[in-house]
Amino acid sequence: MDTFINLDHGSGGLASQHLIGNLFLKYLTNPQLLDLEDCAVLGEHTGRIALSTDSYVVDPLFFPGGDIGCLAVHGTINDLAMRGAQPLALSLALIIEEGFALHSLEQVIASVAAASEAAGVAVVTGDTKVVPKGKADRLFINTSGIGLVSHRHDISGKKARPGDAVILSGTLADHGITIMSRQAGIEIDGDIASDTQPLHRLVDALLANDGGAVHVLRDPTRGGLATSLCEIAAASRVDMVIEEDLLPIKPAVSIACELIGLDPLYLANEGKCIVVCDRDRAGEMLQTMRRLPEGRDAALIGWVGDGRAEGRVSLTTRIGGSRLLEPLTGQPLPRIC
Amino acid sequence: MDTFINLDHGSGGLASQHLIGNLFLKYLTNPQLLDLEDCAVLGEHTGRIALSTDSYVVDPLFFPGGDIGCLAVHGTINDLAMRGAQPLALSLALIIEEGFALHSLEQVIASVAAASEAAGVAVVTGDTKVVPKGKADRLFINTSGIGLVSHRHDISGKKARPGDAVILSGTLADHGITIMSRQAGIEIDGDIASDTQPLHRLVDALLANDGGAVHVLRDPTRGGLATSLCEIAAASRVDMVIEEDLLPIKPAVSIACELIGLDPLYLANEGKCIVVCDRDRAGEMLQTMRRLPEGRDAALIGWVGDGRAEGRVSLTTRIGGSRLLEPLTGQPLPRIC
């Protein structure tokens, strides 16, 4: 067996088939994949179909709390969940650089498989391309996903209403600070790891009996919480006020952010969501979230202002001042996800 | 406006939004995209859902007959069509190298939009990542697609039956020889261009009243006709005999293949399909295909042997000999699609 990926592995011929048979199908065991068709055909479904796609170019490939494989699975599941969709199936497309170590690829595929199994969302189809050495950086992954949305739900960034409560499902900036500290080569003490995790079960729990109380769901990935809130405020034409004192953040993350000079409000999260909902149902929603491990640190962080407005998001600081939050322009470091 | 892609364009912040707003949404005008959600929610559908994914790393990005943009649209539409699925919607995910010229990106997006519009299959969601200079080669594209399969159809590579006819929808090796001659820097006279085109309408016409006569559809992309036939023969446990004299190939392509020393049977096609169907319906299927521009050169090229067998594909040569066709092992040159 080869030790490194070579160009033949992307030829579509026998070497590709061996890679798929010996490595991918060792971990990914969905019967659709075993058929080796270029397209999966699922069972009969009725409903509004959701489609989402994301490419992952994260550097490093392996980091505390996860790797590019589980990140890619969770990210697409979460994008589906943020529209209220029940994830049905995932696709997995790899672009691999010639010379990439097969044992690293195996680690990633095992992680994809474990994440997919834990989430109960199968990888049903895939694609593998290999490019010559120097033409890509080790491994890029695209996951796309389909889901079904119940008629009861119409979740979108445009639906925030005056007076709504704003909830965050857990602590801030864990993924961003983990990746950035690694990229910058900074060793940080304490409990710092990516928060990459799937949120579809949390969303399920929230939407099970919400009676339309949940208006917006959004995972604050690239651009962080501040950028996501600005997008929601602009799309819904409302203002928002967030209280710094209410933001859940791990002490180690807070210290690391100060140390590196980064604002946790702009750092990526990969297992958290913003929930904008009816104010009088907020307590109940918080309880529902806190009963699940992925929502145990959920907190009310602010409110949507009364009346229509211009899409401004302001932060009430600890010392009682007010700071206007602008969307992120550029990223301090690339390849966060 | 910037002239080149920079890392901020992939930040998920304002620069990303400007790129999307000023460039992508100038060409891609589906209302789903305008919402700027991370996930599209389509209308109500009932049926068996098909999901397919493909990444495109073709080099050069622009070539006679097409470019990476329309290739990506056609490729995923065709993968859906090869299972008998009606394509519903596409996703578009870009990985862009820092420094890539915005005018080239614009050309690609315009091509994606034109191909999507011509095929009647909308791009409904997308993703953009930017990696630092040297970490990718200009532009990689992933398209994923969803479709619906009618209950009447059960098309797969496993369904070839003893005695079936084998049809090819048009000429051989056009895409492969076009890309390879460019990569090798060889100037070739004559009418050589990629055959990239969508095949879903041809498949629709074939399946409209086939009464189950069509058993296998397969687009012979990477690995070419020979590899695809070997895969079908192995999956269906049948033997096949193909006649060299019956293979449609453009004279210029044939000459170029001899010149470069490549076997057209192993070169990629990006707008052709193999149809394996009931022998007594083959004439009718050929007529149906030839009535459409994408099937005007369709030809019967061989037969499935009588009885179950070991998956061998043999070619009856022009001089009456017989040559066993093996699946491709590696690719002579990478990045064909």
XYZ file of C-alpha atoms in Angstrom:
674
model
C 0.000 0.000 0.000
C 1.252 3.496 -0.795
C 2.290 5.815 2.021
C 1.523 9.075 0.278
C -1.174 10.293 -2.058
C -0.044 10.376 -5.683
C -1.668 11.740 -8.813
C -2.990 8.328 -9.827
C -5.276 8.390 -6.793
C -7.226 11.149 -8.527
C -7.313 9.558 -11.973
C -10.775 8.058 -11.717
C -9.214 4.714 -12.586
C -8.078 1.716 -10.554
C -5.863 3.677 -8.158
C -8.844 5.892 -7.285
C -10.982 2.827 -6.735
C -8.386 1.285 -4.446
C -8.184 4.467 -2.387
C -11.962 4.536 -2.088
C -12.234 0.822 -1.371
C -9.317 0.482 1.041
C -9.576 3.742 2.913
C -12.865 5.598 2.489
C -15.195 2.606 2.612
C -13.314 1.253 5.624
C -14.852 4.111 7.630
C -17.784 5.378 5.610
C -20.159 2.468 5.320
C -23.372 3.899 3.968
C -24.815 1.476 1.382
C -25.212 4.363 -1.094
C -21.443 4.869 -1.069
C -20.746 1.178 -1.572
C -22.537 1.378 -4.906
C -19.769 3.700 -6.202
C -22.197 5.687 -8.314
C -21.464 9.375 -8.964
C -24.795 10.304 -7.453
C -26.772 8.966 -4.497
C -30.508 8.341 -4.692
C -32.231 8.505 -1.314
C -35.640 7.225 -0.300
C -38.960 8.966 -0.784
C -39.320 12.302 1.006
C -41.895 15.050 1.069
C -41.211 18.569 2.190
C -39.307 21.722 1.504
C -35.776 20.664 0.581
C -32.835 22.585 2.051
C -29.422 22.649 0.344
C -26.193 23.985 1.820
C -22.508 23.878 0.874
C -19.237 24.812 2.556
C -15.602 24.329 1.674
C -13.062 23.893 4.476
C -9.470 25.078 4.141
C -8.646 25.292 7.853
C -4.983 25.431 8.818
C -3.853 23.484 10.851
C -5.765 20.391 9.731
C -5.717 18.988 13.266
C -6.307 21.196 16.293
C -7.422 20.882 19.924
C -11.065 19.859 19.900
C -11.230 18.607 16.334
C -9.894 18.538 12.797
C -10.916 19.498 9.268
C -12.956 16.297 8.955
C -15.399 16.678 11.833
C -15.444 20.455 11.279
C -16.698 19.897 7.720
C -19.431 17.525 8.889
C -20.597 19.780 11.732
C -20.436 22.959 9.659
C -22.797 21.761 6.964
C -25.167 20.108 9.435
C -25.299 23.425 11.290
C -25.957 25.459 8.155
C -28.940 23.214 7.460
C -30.128 23.393 11.062
C -29.974 27.209 11.031
C -32.863 27.229 8.539
C -34.825 24.777 10.686
C -34.002 21.876 8.367
C -33.667 18.279 9.547
C -30.382 17.146 7.960
C -30.896 14.148 5.672
C -27.552 13.404 4.038
C -24.106 14.806 3.279
C -21.719 14.763 0.340
C -17.956 14.767 0.823
C -15.559 16.126 -1.810
C -11.808 16.118 -1.261
C -9.072 18.072 -3.033
C -5.805 16.474 -1.984
C -2.261 17.665 -2.649
C 0.079 15.086 -4.133
C 2.379 13.814 -1.374
C -0.185 14.143 1.427
C 0.380 11.359 3.944
C -2.148 8.539 3.681
C -2.192 8.103 7.446
C -3.253 11.742 7.849
C -5.948 11.259 5.231
C -7.082 8.169 7.115
C -7.290 10.179 10.340
C -9.462 12.785 8.619
C -11.762 10.204 7.045
C -12.126 8.417 10.386
C -13.075 11.746 11.931
C -15.615 12.461 9.168
C -17.118 9.018 9.748
C -17.258 9.389 13.529
C -18.841 12.843 13.297
C -21.339 11.667 10.703
C -22.277 8.629 12.794
C -22.568 10.613 16.027
C -24.810 13.139 14.294
C -26.886 10.473 12.572
C -26.373 12.099 9.179
C -24.763 9.814 6.589
C -22.242 10.693 3.903
C -23.977 9.298 0.818
C -21.795 10.443 -2.066
C -18.320 11.819 -2.663
C -15.571 12.916 -4.998
C -11.775 12.878 -4.859
C -9.391 15.053 -6.815
C -5.598 15.096 -6.521
C -3.522 18.087 -7.643
C 0.264 18.169 -8.121
C 2.524 19.066 -5.193
C 2.446 22.803 -4.536
C -0.928 23.333 -6.228
C -2.969 23.010 -3.015
C -2.116 22.956 0.686
C -2.475 19.335 1.827
C -6.240 18.927 1.982
C -9.368 20.941 1.246
C -12.821 19.501 1.949
C -16.223 20.423 0.647
C -19.313 19.112 2.370
C -22.735 19.801 0.981
C -25.896 18.701 2.674
C -29.599 18.321 2.157
C -32.358 18.519 4.708
C -36.091 18.859 5.017
C -37.915 21.828 6.488
C -41.306 21.411 8.105
C -44.083 23.717 6.965
C -44.423 24.959 10.506
C -41.080 26.728 10.337
C -39.887 29.775 8.484
C -36.560 30.584 10.067
C -34.385 33.225 8.424
C -32.170 36.181 9.168
C -34.969 38.485 8.067
C -37.387 37.438 10.776
C -36.107 39.221 13.903
C -38.929 41.298 15.392
C -38.915 44.358 17.593
C -38.768 43.344 21.245
C -37.337 39.857 20.605
C -34.822 38.254 22.958
C -31.322 37.361 21.706
C -29.819 34.142 23.071
C -26.390 32.622 22.481
C -26.223 28.828 22.852
C -22.821 28.753 24.578
C -19.419 30.306 25.102
C -17.850 32.701 22.666
C -14.800 32.467 20.385
C -13.522 28.997 21.326
C -12.855 27.860 17.755
C -11.380 31.137 16.567
C -8.927 31.561 19.407
C -7.844 27.907 19.167
C -7.002 28.158 15.463
C -5.471 31.631 15.666
C -3.210 30.815 18.586
C -1.975 27.738 16.702
C -1.429 29.728 13.514
C 0.456 32.395 15.436
C 2.497 29.716 17.213
C 1.383 30.943 20.624
C 1.126 28.389 23.424
C -1.799 29.175 25.689
C -2.416 27.698 29.097
C -5.810 26.492 30.124
C -8.804 24.857 28.610
C -8.789 26.124 25.030
C -10.235 23.950 22.292
C -12.480 24.297 19.267
C -16.199 24.117 20.036
C -16.925 22.259 16.776
C -20.150 20.292 17.307
C -23.446 19.658 15.540
C -26.435 21.746 16.589
C -29.283 20.009 14.792
C -30.537 18.283 17.941
C -30.545 21.528 19.866
C -32.481 23.137 17.037
C -34.879 20.189 16.977
C -35.538 20.631 20.682
C -36.115 24.357 20.246
C -38.479 23.993 17.312
C -40.394 20.941 18.571
C -43.127 22.987 20.245
C -42.097 26.568 19.652
C -45.347 27.586 17.995
C -43.459 30.050 15.840
C -41.633 31.675 18.761
C -38.182 31.126 17.208
C -37.587 33.686 14.470
C -33.875 33.555 13.633
C -31.155 30.944 14.037
C -27.615 31.761 12.961
C -24.265 30.119 13.680
C -21.678 32.861 14.162
C -18.763 31.288 12.275
C -16.459 33.498 10.129
C -16.866 37.090 11.279
C -17.951 35.987 14.739
C -20.920 37.010 16.855
C -20.682 40.715 16.044
C -20.779 40.226 12.258
C -23.653 37.723 12.470
C -25.699 40.069 14.656
C -25.047 42.937 12.230
C -26.232 40.747 9.339
C -29.423 39.792 11.188
C -30.101 43.381 12.250
C -29.619 44.622 8.686
C -31.702 41.851 7.068
C -34.529 42.279 9.617
C -34.279 46.087 9.745
C -34.094 46.238 13.488
C -31.585 47.493 16.058
C -30.087 45.243 18.696
C -28.525 45.843 22.086
C -26.132 43.265 23.511
C -24.790 43.402 27.072
C -21.114 42.626 27.515
C -21.769 41.378 31.043
C -24.124 38.727 29.729
C -21.759 37.234 27.115
C -20.664 33.720 28.053
C -16.917 33.326 27.567
C -14.411 30.954 29.120
C -11.845 32.737 31.317
C -8.973 31.105 29.406
C -10.410 32.315 26.094
C -10.903 35.799 27.446
C -7.312 35.951 28.697
C -5.945 34.554 25.416
C -7.897 37.148 23.423
C -6.442 39.961 25.514
C -2.978 38.463 25.191
C -3.109 38.227 21.386
C -5.105 41.410 21.065
C -8.192 39.946 19.433
C -11.824 40.812 20.082
C -13.769 37.622 20.903
C -16.853 39.194 19.346
C -15.212 38.803 15.936
C -13.759 35.315 16.355
C -15.325 32.251 14.748
C -17.508 29.780 16.591
C -18.194 26.336 15.136
C -20.725 24.879 17.543
C -22.819 27.780 18.735
C -25.934 29.503 17.538
C -27.709 32.770 17.986
C -31.408 32.347 18.712
C -33.720 35.312 18.238
C -37.149 34.544 19.697
C -40.272 35.974 21.299
C -39.240 37.669 24.519
C -41.911 35.944 26.607
C -40.682 32.505 25.507
C -36.974 33.221 26.079
C -36.808 31.652 29.553
C -38.354 28.453 28.305
C -35.992 28.353 25.303
C -33.007 28.832 27.590
C -34.155 25.944 29.780
C -34.601 23.715 26.726
C -31.104 24.540 25.490
C -29.439 24.101 28.870
C -30.832 20.592 29.182
C -28.611 19.553 26.244
C -24.810 19.294 26.501
C -24.344 21.519 23.419
C -26.488 24.220 25.060
C -25.453 23.964 28.684
C -23.855 27.451 28.704
C -26.704 29.119 26.805
C -27.325 32.679 27.891
C -29.621 35.559 27.141
C -27.245 38.182 25.749
C -29.498 41.030 24.668
C -32.601 42.291 22.958
C -33.960 43.554 19.703
C -34.957 47.216 20.055
C -38.571 48.259 19.868
C -39.717 49.427 16.463
C -38.209 49.229 12.963
C -34.742 50.643 12.590
C -31.558 50.871 10.585
C -29.811 47.648 11.560
C -27.461 48.955 14.252
C -26.029 46.633 16.874
C -24.671 48.194 20.043
C -22.828 46.663 22.948
C -23.459 47.910 26.461
C -20.027 47.608 28.028
C -19.196 46.451 31.533
C -18.587 50.014 32.679
C -21.964 51.073 31.298
C -20.840 52.693 28.058
C -22.193 51.878 24.624
C -20.124 50.732 21.657
C -21.440 50.372 18.114
C -20.575 46.974 16.616
C -19.633 47.027 12.937
C -19.392 43.965 10.741
C -15.899 42.563 10.267
C -14.170 43.877 7.162
C -11.216 41.522 6.789
C -9.915 38.632 8.807
C -6.793 39.101 10.959
C -5.626 35.623 9.886
C -7.066 33.483 7.068
C -8.103 29.810 7.033
C -10.114 29.690 10.239
C -12.469 27.093 8.804
C -12.909 48.224 -6.694
C -10.038 45.807 -6.188
C -8.360 44.197 -9.178
C -7.221 41.013 -7.459
C -8.695 38.716 -4.840
C -7.244 39.296 -1.389
C -7.624 37.404 1.857
C -10.307 39.778 3.133
C -12.618 38.530 0.387
C -12.764 35.222 2.238
C -13.202 36.660 5.730
C -16.954 36.293 5.928
C -17.125 40.012 6.713
C -17.818 43.121 4.673
C -15.229 42.404 1.959
C -16.854 39.004 1.373
C -20.261 40.643 1.183
C -19.010 43.186 -1.341
C -17.555 40.426 -3.512
C -20.832 38.535 -3.368
C -22.952 41.628 -3.928
C -20.862 43.264 -6.662
C -19.743 40.223 -8.599
C -21.647 37.012 -7.840
C -25.128 38.524 -7.598
C -24.512 40.514 -10.761
C -24.698 37.226 -12.672
C -26.395 34.748 -10.357
C -29.823 36.144 -9.708
C -31.765 33.386 -8.028
C -33.874 34.890 -5.213
C -32.539 32.260 -2.800
C -29.038 33.640 -3.285
C -30.154 37.207 -2.755
C -31.198 36.267 0.771
C -27.533 35.636 1.648
C -28.413 32.769 3.968
C -25.922 29.918 4.432
C -28.549 27.468 3.296
C -31.268 27.595 0.639
C -34.784 26.342 1.297
C -36.609 25.261 -1.853
C -40.312 24.716 -2.404
C -42.276 21.597 -1.588
C -41.189 18.448 -3.428
C -42.088 14.795 -3.263
C -39.947 12.004 -4.566
C -36.682 10.181 -4.215
C -34.026 12.847 -3.692
C -30.725 12.538 -5.563
C -27.526 14.190 -4.275
C -24.259 14.527 -6.182
C -20.994 16.418 -5.656
C -17.903 17.141 -7.749
C -14.873 19.347 -7.288
C -13.216 20.864 -10.345
C -9.487 21.570 -10.477
C -9.099 21.674 -14.256
C -5.972 23.284 -15.659
C -6.171 25.478 -17.764
C -9.194 27.293 -16.329
C -10.239 28.432 -19.804
C -10.057 26.116 -22.813
C -11.596 25.734 -26.270
C -15.247 24.872 -25.773
C -15.577 25.991 -22.167
C -14.029 26.815 -18.826
C -14.026 25.601 -15.225
C -17.317 27.412 -14.575
C -19.599 25.817 -17.151
C -17.742 22.508 -16.720
C -18.681 22.500 -13.018
C -22.340 23.220 -13.789
C -22.594 20.597 -16.536
C -20.674 17.957 -14.595
C -22.983 17.946 -11.603
C -26.126 18.174 -13.731
C -24.864 15.150 -15.658
C -24.078 13.148 -12.531
C -27.671 13.695 -11.412
C -29.044 12.847 -14.862
C -27.060 9.569 -14.951
C -29.277 8.251 -12.142
C -32.403 9.377 -13.959
C -32.830 12.391 -11.670
C -34.399 15.674 -12.781
C -31.913 18.305 -11.554
C -33.550 20.755 -9.117
C -30.807 23.062 -7.883
C -27.058 23.519 -7.575
C -24.654 24.812 -4.945
C -21.434 26.601 -5.865
C -18.390 26.649 -3.582
C -15.201 28.447 -4.568
C -11.686 28.120 -3.188
C -9.729 31.070 -4.571
C -6.004 31.748 -4.364
C -5.043 35.188 -3.099
C -4.009 37.331 -6.067
C -6.402 35.715 -8.552
C -7.559 38.357 -11.030
C -11.062 39.604 -10.382
C -11.755 39.849 -14.106
C -10.966 36.140 -14.487
C -13.230 35.344 -11.559
C -15.928 37.434 -13.193
C -15.521 35.478 -16.434
C -15.945 32.204 -14.555
C -19.002 33.392 -12.629
C -20.573 34.678 -15.858
C -19.974 31.248 -17.382
C -21.504 29.491 -14.362
C -24.549 31.763 -14.647
C -24.925 31.253 -18.401
C -24.611 27.465 -18.086
C -27.040 27.373 -15.187
C -29.563 29.507 -17.065
C -29.243 27.529 -20.288
C -29.756 24.292 -18.389
C -32.651 25.690 -16.355
C -31.023 24.619 -13.087
C -30.420 27.466 -10.642
C -27.495 28.005 -8.296
C -29.316 28.484 -4.981
C -26.507 28.625 -2.410
C -22.765 29.111 -2.285
C -19.571 29.547 -0.320
C -16.312 31.416 -0.915
C -12.957 30.721 0.692
C -9.688 32.506 -0.061
C -6.316 30.922 0.720
C -2.920 32.688 0.745
C -0.879 32.904 -2.443
C 0.782 29.571 -3.226
C -1.691 27.537 -1.160
C -4.004 26.746 -4.083
C -3.727 27.080 -7.859
C -5.915 30.053 -8.834
C -9.401 28.580 -8.524
C -11.063 25.341 -7.499
C -14.823 24.914 -7.739
C -17.182 22.501 -6.080
C -20.698 22.100 -7.385
C -23.175 19.889 -5.623
C -26.640 19.271 -6.894
C -29.980 17.839 -5.933
C -32.578 16.239 -8.125
C -35.696 14.138 -8.002
C -36.020 10.609 -9.341
C -39.361 9.292 -10.520
C -40.509 5.951 -9.123
C -40.629 4.580 -12.637
C -36.858 4.654 -12.924
C -34.134 2.622 -11.302
C -31.027 3.466 -13.299
C -27.670 2.268 -12.007
C -24.402 0.730 -13.106
C -25.587 -2.630 -11.743
C -28.524 -2.956 -14.123
C -26.922 -3.980 -17.438
C -28.538 -7.213 -18.628
C -27.310 -9.978 -20.909
C -28.107 -9.138 -24.517
C -28.465 -5.360 -23.948
C -27.347 -2.813 -26.537
C -24.591 -0.310 -25.677
C -25.005 3.191 -27.113
C -22.693 6.207 -26.880
C -24.421 9.595 -27.171
C -21.707 11.246 -29.282
C -18.067 11.505 -30.239
C -15.246 10.239 -28.086
C -12.453 12.000 -26.186
C -13.130 15.627 -27.170
C -12.683 17.060 -23.665
C -9.675 14.928 -22.755
C -7.680 15.668 -25.883
C -8.482 19.387 -25.662
C -7.181 19.700 -22.095
C -4.213 17.386 -22.598
C -2.980 19.094 -25.727
C -3.159 22.450 -23.910
C -1.345 21.072 -20.878
C 1.344 19.589 -23.087
C 1.631 22.866 -25.028
C 0.839 21.149 -28.303
C -0.950 23.160 -30.990
C -3.382 20.999 -32.896
C -5.037 21.876 -36.182
C -8.680 21.249 -36.763
C -11.893 21.296 -34.851
C -10.852 20.315 -31.329
C -12.829 21.605 -28.366
C -14.254 20.328 -25.120
C -17.650 18.652 -25.423
C -18.811 20.034 -22.044
C -22.626 20.186 -22.139
C -25.583 19.201 -19.991
C -27.293 15.890 -20.726
C -30.399 16.096 -18.548
C -32.691 16.903 -21.469
C -31.348 13.996 -23.499
C -31.920 11.734 -20.496
C -35.420 13.170 -20.066
C -36.217 12.350 -23.676
C -34.858 8.820 -23.276
C -36.751 8.090 -20.082
C -40.021 9.799 -21.016
C -41.595 6.642 -22.415
C -38.898 4.011 -22.053
C -41.047 1.586 -20.053
C -37.952 0.418 -18.203
C -35.935 -0.214 -21.374
C -33.013 1.987 -20.218
C -30.950 0.114 -17.642
C -27.692 2.042 -17.258
C -26.641 5.632 -17.904
C -23.049 6.678 -17.263
C -21.005 9.685 -18.341
C -17.492 8.526 -19.205
C -15.493 11.375 -17.626
C -12.173 10.622 -15.868
C -10.932 7.238 -17.047
C -12.813 7.567 -20.316
C -15.159 5.180 -22.093
C -13.064 2.070 -21.430
C -12.940 2.578 -17.655
C -16.659 3.378 -17.441
C -17.558 0.274 -19.440
C -15.319 -1.850 -17.193
C -17.070 -0.429 -14.111
C -20.513 -1.178 -15.540
C -19.497 -4.688 -16.628
C -18.054 -5.426 -13.170
C -21.022 -3.969 -11.252
C -23.559 -5.778 -13.456
C -21.523 -8.996 -13.722
C -21.730 -9.157 -17.455
C -19.251 -9.131 -20.346
C -19.344 -6.518 -23.067
C -18.107 -6.381 -26.634
C -17.443 -3.018 -28.262
C -16.632 -2.608 -31.951
C -13.860 -0.164 -32.800
C -15.462 0.495 -36.182
C -18.636 1.710 -34.508
C -16.988 4.253 -32.171
C -17.861 7.835 -33.149
C -14.740 9.998 -33.081
C -13.904 13.244 -34.844
C -11.063 12.843 -37.393
C -9.118 15.721 -35.798
C -9.393 14.077 -32.370
C -8.301 10.752 -33.764
C -5.268 12.313 -35.429
C -4.344 14.290 -32.300
C -4.564 11.158 -30.163
C -2.187 9.329 -32.502
C 0.137 12.328 -32.527
C 0.361 12.582 -28.738
C 0.207 8.832 -28.277
C -3.001 8.686 -26.254
C -5.808 6.150 -26.490
C -9.138 7.974 -26.980
C -10.870 5.154 -25.112
C -9.233 6.405 -21.907
C -9.699 10.140 -22.399
C -12.338 12.119 -20.536
C -15.664 13.173 -22.029
C -17.734 15.892 -20.394
C -20.907 15.877 -22.443
C -21.474 12.269 -23.463
C -23.209 9.309 -21.950
C -23.228 5.584 -22.278
C -26.732 4.139 -22.548
C -27.251 0.435 -21.904
C -30.772 -0.587 -22.909
C -32.983 -3.388 -24.175
C -31.628 -4.477 -27.538
C -35.032 -4.341 -29.257
C -35.501 -0.715 -28.210
C -32.007 0.444 -29.232
C -33.035 1.794 -32.645
C -35.790 3.885 -31.125
C -33.436 5.216 -28.414
C -30.878 6.173 -31.065
C -33.531 8.069 -33.013
C -34.628 9.905 -29.870
C -31.045 10.906 -29.076
C -30.218 11.982 -32.625
C -33.147 14.384 -32.657
C -31.380 16.462 -29.970
C -28.224 18.504 -30.678
C -26.395 16.875 -27.752
C -27.141 13.427 -29.194
C -26.785 14.035 -32.927
C -23.721 11.756 -33.222
C -25.166 8.990 -31.049
C -24.115 5.529 -32.157
C -24.625 1.921 -31.214
C -21.128 0.813 -30.190
C -21.581 -2.723 -28.933
C -23.476 -5.274 -26.909
C -23.645 -6.946 -23.566
C -22.795 -10.630 -23.907
C -25.399 -13.301 -23.341
C -25.426 -14.769 -19.856
C -23.778 -13.768 -16.570
C -20.036 -13.321 -16.643
C -16.941 -11.915 -15.012
C -17.089 -8.283 -16.084
C -14.748 -8.360 -19.088
C -14.933 -5.716 -21.785
C -13.389 -6.512 -25.132
C -12.858 -4.392 -28.189
C -13.229 -5.887 -31.641
C -10.580 -4.014 -33.596
C -10.810 -2.714 -37.130
C -8.710 -5.562 -38.450
C -10.970 -8.098 -36.722
C -8.825 -8.860 -33.681
C -9.992 -8.691 -30.088
C -8.390 -6.602 -27.352
C -9.307 -6.810 -23.669
C -10.015 -3.369 -22.196
C -8.735 -2.855 -18.657
C -9.756 0.026 -16.420
C -7.333 2.946 -16.332
C -4.832 2.752 -13.484
C -3.385 6.246 -13.407
C -3.880 9.338 -15.485
C -1.230 10.371 -18.029
C -1.752 14.014 -16.955
C -3.679 15.275 -13.927
C -6.355 17.983 -13.639
C -8.535 17.016 -16.587
C -11.647 18.208 -14.778
